[in-house]
mmCIF file of C-alpha atoms in Angstrom:
data_model
loop_
_atom_site.group_PDB
_atom_site.id
_atom_site.type_symbol
_atom_site.label_atom_id
_atom_site.label_comp_id
_atom_site.label_asym_id
_atom_site.label_seq_id
_atom_site.Cartn_x
_atom_site.Cartn_y
_atom_site.Cartn_z
ATOM 1 C CA MET B 1 -4.431 -12.858 -27.035
ATOM 2 C CA SER B 2 -4.569 -12.208 -23.290
ATOM 3 C CA TYR B 3 -7.256 -10.866 -20.980
ATOM 4 C CA SER B 4 -7.273 -8.790 -17.824
ATOM 5 C CA VAL B 5 -10.374 -8.052 -15.780
ATOM 6 C CA ASP B 6 -10.952 -5.155 -13.419
ATOM 7 C CA SER B 7 -14.044 -3.844 -11.700
ATOM 8 C CA THR B 8 -14.395 -0.321 -10.418
ATOM 9 C CA THR B 9 -16.999 1.872 -8.853
ATOM 10 C CA ASP B 10 -16.547 5.629 -9.193
ATOM 11 C CA ARG B 11 -19.282 7.890 -7.847
ATOM 12 C CA THR B 12 -19.794 10.880 -5.627
ATOM 13 C CA ASP B 13 -21.576 10.626 -2.270
ATOM 14 C CA THR B 14 -24.720 12.236 -3.705
ATOM 15 C CA GLU B 15 -25.042 10.048 -6.804
ATOM 16 C CA GLN B 16 -26.428 6.531 -6.622
ATOM 17 C CA PRO B 17 -25.821 4.413 -9.732
ATOM 18 C CA THR B 18 -28.571 2.194 -11.057
ATOM 19 C CA PHE B 19 -25.947 -0.458 -11.792
ATOM 20 C CA GLU B 20 -22.198 -1.033 -11.506
ATOM 21 C CA LEU B 21 -19.904 -1.727 -14.435
ATOM 22 C CA ASP B 22 -17.055 -4.173 -14.989
ATOM 23 C CA HIS B 23 -14.608 -4.212 -17.848
ATOM 24 C CA ILE B 24 -12.231 -6.597 -19.527
ATOM 25 C CA THR B 25 -9.174 -5.682 -21.571
ATOM 26 C CA VAL B 26 -8.412 -7.876 -24.572
ATOM 27 C CA GLU B 27 -4.774 -7.658 -25.644
ATOM 28 C CA ASN B 28 -4.655 -8.633 -29.329
ATOM 29 C CA ASP B 29 -1.409 -9.707 -31.003
ATOM 30 C CA ASP B 30 -2.361 -8.551 -34.505
ATOM 31 C CA ALA B 31 -4.915 -5.790 -33.842
ATOM 32 C CA PRO B 32 -5.395 -2.873 -31.451
ATOM 33 C CA ASN B 33 -6.210 -3.858 -27.867
ATOM 34 C CA GLU B 34 -9.877 -3.585 -26.872
ATOM 35 C CA CYS B 35 -11.716 -2.634 -23.685
ATOM 36 C CA ALA B 36 -15.219 -4.073 -23.225
ATOM 37 C CA VAL B 37 -17.515 -2.523 -20.583
ATOM 38 C CA PHE B 38 -20.604 -4.323 -19.292
ATOM 39 C CA PRO B 39 -23.024 -4.341 -16.306
ATOM 40 C CA ARG B 40 -21.544 -6.246 -13.349
ATOM 41 C CA GLU B 41 -24.736 -8.176 -12.544
ATOM 42 C CA ALA B 42 -25.664 -9.022 -16.151
ATOM 43 C CA THR B 43 -26.863 -12.532 -16.906
ATOM 44 C CA GLU B 44 -25.167 -14.552 -19.650
ATOM 45 C CA GLU B 45 -28.033 -13.704 -21.987
ATOM 46 C CA GLU B 46 -27.775 -9.968 -21.201
ATOM 47 C CA LEU B 47 -24.019 -10.018 -21.788
ATOM 48 C CA MET B 48 -24.698 -10.864 -25.435
ATOM 49 C CA THR B 49 -26.243 -7.410 -25.978
ATOM 50 C CA HIS B 50 -25.457 -5.209 -22.941
ATOM 51 C CA TRP B 51 -21.853 -4.200 -23.606
ATOM 52 C CA ILE B 52 -19.768 -1.604 -25.374
ATOM 53 C CA THR B 53 -16.215 -1.908 -26.650
ATOM 54 C CA ALA B 54 -13.495 0.551 -27.567
ATOM 55 C CA HIS B 55 -10.240 -0.044 -29.417
ATOM 56 C CA GLU B 56 -6.890 1.064 -28.041
ATOM 57 C CA GLY B 57 -6.439 4.767 -28.648
ATOM 58 C CA SER B 58 -10.173 5.404 -28.133
ATOM 59 C CA PHE B 59 -10.070 5.276 -24.338
ATOM 60 C CA VAL B 60 -7.969 6.914 -21.653
ATOM 61 C CA ASP B 61 -7.198 6.319 -17.991
ATOM 62 C CA LEU B 62 -9.758 8.047 -15.764
ATOM 63 C CA GLY B 63 -7.072 9.351 -13.418
ATOM 64 C CA ALA B 64 -5.257 11.002 -16.327
ATOM 65 C CA MET B 65 -8.381 12.964 -17.262
ATOM 66 C CA ARG B 66 -9.063 14.418 -13.804
#
């Protein structure tokens, strides 16, 4: 299993987010890869419950969808 981390901010000039998100990609050897998204400034305790994950095939590159 390997991990890669990336953080991005994508917003228009008129929109102000209430928080920024980070994500980590988990590359599994025997299962579909996963992408977990979570608040950038989350505490360790918040990270236990403030995240969402998607398996490979359930997410797409933002640039490809524009």
